[in-house]
PDB file of C-alpha atoms in Angstrom:
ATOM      1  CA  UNK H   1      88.522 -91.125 170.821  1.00  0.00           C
ATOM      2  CA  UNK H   2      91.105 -93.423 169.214  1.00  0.00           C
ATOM      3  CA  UNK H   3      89.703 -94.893 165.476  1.00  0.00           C
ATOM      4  CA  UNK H   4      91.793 -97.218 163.624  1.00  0.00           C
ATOM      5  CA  UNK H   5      90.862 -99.053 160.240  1.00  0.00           C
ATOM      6  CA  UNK H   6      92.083-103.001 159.821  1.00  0.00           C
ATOM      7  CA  UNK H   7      92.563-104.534 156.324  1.00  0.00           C
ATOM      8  CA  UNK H   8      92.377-107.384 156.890  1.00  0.00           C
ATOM      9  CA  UNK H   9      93.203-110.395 153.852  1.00  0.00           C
ATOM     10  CA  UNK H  10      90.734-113.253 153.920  1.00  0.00           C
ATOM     11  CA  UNK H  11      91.962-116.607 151.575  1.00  0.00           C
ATOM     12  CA  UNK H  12      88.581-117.013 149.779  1.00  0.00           C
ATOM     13  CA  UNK H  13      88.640-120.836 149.632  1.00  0.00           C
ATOM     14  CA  UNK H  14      88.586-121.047 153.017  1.00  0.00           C
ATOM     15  CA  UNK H  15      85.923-118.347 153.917  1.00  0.00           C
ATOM     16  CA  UNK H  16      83.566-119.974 156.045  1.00  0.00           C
ATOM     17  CA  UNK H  17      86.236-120.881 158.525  1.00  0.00           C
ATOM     18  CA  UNK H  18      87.939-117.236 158.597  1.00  0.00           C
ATOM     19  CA  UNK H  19      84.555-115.997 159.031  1.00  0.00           C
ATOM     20  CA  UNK H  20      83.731-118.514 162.114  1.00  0.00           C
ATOM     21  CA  UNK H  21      87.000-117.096 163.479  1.00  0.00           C
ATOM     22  CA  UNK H  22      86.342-113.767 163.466  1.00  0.00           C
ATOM     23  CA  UNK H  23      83.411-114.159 164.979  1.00  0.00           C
ATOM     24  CA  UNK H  24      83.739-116.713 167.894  1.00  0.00           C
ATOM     25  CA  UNK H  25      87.706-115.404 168.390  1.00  0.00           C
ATOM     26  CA  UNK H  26      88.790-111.845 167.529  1.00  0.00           C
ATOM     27  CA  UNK H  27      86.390-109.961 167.599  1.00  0.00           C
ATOM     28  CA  UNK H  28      84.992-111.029 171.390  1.00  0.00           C
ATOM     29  CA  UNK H  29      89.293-110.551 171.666  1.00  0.00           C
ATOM     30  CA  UNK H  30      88.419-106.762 170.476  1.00  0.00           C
ATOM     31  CA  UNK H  31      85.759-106.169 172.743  1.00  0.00           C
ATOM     32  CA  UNK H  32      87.841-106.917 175.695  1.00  0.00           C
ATOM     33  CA  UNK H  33      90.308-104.413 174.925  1.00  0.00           C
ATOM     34  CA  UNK H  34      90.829-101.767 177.066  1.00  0.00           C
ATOM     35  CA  UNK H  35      88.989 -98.240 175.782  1.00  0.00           C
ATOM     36  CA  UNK H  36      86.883-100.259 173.349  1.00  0.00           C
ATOM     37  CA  UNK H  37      84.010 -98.515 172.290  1.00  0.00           C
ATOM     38  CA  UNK H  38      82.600-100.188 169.109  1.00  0.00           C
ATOM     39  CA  UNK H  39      83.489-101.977 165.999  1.00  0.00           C
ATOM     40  CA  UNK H  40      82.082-102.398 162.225  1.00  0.00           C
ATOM     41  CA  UNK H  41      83.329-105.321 160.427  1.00  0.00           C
ATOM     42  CA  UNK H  42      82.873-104.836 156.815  1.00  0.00           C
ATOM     43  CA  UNK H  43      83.168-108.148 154.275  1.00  0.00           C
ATOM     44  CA  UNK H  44      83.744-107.648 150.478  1.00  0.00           C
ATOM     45  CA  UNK H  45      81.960-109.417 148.367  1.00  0.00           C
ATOM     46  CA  UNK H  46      84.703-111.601 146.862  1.00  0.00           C
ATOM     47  CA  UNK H  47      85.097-112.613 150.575  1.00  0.00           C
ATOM     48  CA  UNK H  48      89.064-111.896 150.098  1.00  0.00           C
ATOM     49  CA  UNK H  49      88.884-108.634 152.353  1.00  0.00           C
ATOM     50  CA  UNK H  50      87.337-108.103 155.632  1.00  0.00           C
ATOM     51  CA  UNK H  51      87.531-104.066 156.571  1.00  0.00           C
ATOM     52  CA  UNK H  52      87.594-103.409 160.372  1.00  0.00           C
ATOM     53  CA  UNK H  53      86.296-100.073 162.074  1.00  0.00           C
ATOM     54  CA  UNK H  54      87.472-100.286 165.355  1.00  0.00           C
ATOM     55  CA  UNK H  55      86.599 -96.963 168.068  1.00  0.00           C
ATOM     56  CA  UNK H  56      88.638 -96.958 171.264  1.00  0.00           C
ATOM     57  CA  UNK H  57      87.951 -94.437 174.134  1.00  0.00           C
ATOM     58  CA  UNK H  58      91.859 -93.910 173.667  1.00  0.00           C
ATOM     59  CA  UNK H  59      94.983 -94.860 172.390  1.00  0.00           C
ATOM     60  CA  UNK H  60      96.056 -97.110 175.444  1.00  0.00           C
ATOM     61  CA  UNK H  61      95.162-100.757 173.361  1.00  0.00           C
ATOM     62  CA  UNK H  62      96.961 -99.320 170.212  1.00  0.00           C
ATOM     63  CA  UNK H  63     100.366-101.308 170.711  1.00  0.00           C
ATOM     64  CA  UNK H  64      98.185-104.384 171.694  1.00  0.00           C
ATOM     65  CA  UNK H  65      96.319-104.441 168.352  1.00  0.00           C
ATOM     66  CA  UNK H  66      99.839-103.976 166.461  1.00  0.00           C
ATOM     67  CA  UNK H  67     101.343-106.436 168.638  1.00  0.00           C
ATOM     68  CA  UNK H  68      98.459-109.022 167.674  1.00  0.00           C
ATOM     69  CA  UNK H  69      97.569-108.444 163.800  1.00  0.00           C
ATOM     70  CA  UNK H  70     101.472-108.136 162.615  1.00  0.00           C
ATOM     71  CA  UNK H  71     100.229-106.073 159.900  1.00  0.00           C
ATOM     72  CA  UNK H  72     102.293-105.979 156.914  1.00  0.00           C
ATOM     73  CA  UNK H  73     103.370-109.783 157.569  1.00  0.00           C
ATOM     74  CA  UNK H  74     101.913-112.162 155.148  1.00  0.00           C
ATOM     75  CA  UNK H  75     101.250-115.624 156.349  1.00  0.00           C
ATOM     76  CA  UNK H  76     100.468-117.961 153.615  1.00  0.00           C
ATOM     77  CA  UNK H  77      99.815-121.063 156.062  1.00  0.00           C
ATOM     78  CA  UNK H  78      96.977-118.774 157.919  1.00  0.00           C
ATOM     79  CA  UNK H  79      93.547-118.016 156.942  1.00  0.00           C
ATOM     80  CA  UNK H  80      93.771-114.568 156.934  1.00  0.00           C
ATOM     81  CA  UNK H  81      96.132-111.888 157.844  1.00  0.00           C
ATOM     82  CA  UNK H  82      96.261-108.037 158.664  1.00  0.00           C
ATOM     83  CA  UNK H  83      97.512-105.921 155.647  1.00  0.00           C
ATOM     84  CA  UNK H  84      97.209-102.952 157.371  1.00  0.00           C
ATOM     85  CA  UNK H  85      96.114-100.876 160.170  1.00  0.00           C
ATOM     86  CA  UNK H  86      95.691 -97.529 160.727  1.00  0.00           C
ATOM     87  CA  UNK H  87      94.802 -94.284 162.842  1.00  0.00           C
ATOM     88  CA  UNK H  88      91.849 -92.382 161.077  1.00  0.00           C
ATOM     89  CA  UNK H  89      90.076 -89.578 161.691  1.00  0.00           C
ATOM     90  CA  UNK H  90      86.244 -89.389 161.143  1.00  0.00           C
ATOM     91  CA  UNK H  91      84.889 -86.475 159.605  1.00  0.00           C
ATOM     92  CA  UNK H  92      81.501 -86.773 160.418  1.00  0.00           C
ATOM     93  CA  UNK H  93      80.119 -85.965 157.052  1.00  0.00           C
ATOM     94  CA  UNK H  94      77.465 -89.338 157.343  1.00  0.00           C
ATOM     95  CA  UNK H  95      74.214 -87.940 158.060  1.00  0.00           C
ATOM     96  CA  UNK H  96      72.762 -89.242 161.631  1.00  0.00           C
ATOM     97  CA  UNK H  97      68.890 -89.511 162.022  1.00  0.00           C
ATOM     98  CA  UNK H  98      69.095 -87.908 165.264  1.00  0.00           C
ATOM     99  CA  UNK H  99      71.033 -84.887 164.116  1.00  0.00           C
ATOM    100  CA  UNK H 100      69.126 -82.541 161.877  1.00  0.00           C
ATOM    101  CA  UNK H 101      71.695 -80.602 159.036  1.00  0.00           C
TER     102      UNK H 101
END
């Protein structure tokens, strides 16, 4: 299992259109890629940051999701760009309600 985390830097003005992107064009995007497993997409409340879990089955769509975002490269004529992404490991410390501690 492959999880990365996106930063990804929303222009707050222009919120309700970034949002309306996300949602009818990257993330269906995501869910084609190979290995994908799941996502959690995670607005804050300013609406200048939009934090993306992403799990992938394995590392195979890696270079397509680096290839795509550009993160690091700040666009001031787009909505939003990716200030980072990166390979995480989770540590399983949330509690599950099917697992019993």
């Amino acid at each position: 299992m492959t999880t990365l985390l996106a930063t990804l830097v929303l222009v707050p003005d222009r919120s309700d259109e970034v949002l309306t992107r996300l949602r009818s064009e990257v993330a269906p995007w995501l869910r084609r890629l190979p290995g994908f497993v799941t996502s959690r997409w995670l607005l804050a409340t300013d609406h200048d940051r939009c934090t993306v879990v992403v799990e992938l089955a394995d590392a195979v769509a890696v270079p397509d999701l680096e290839a795509a975002l550009a993160p690091g490269t700040h666009d001031t004529a787009r909505s939003w760009w990716c200030e980072r992404l990166e390979a995480v490991e989770d540590l399983g410390l949330a509690a599950r309600p099917s697992i019993t501690l």
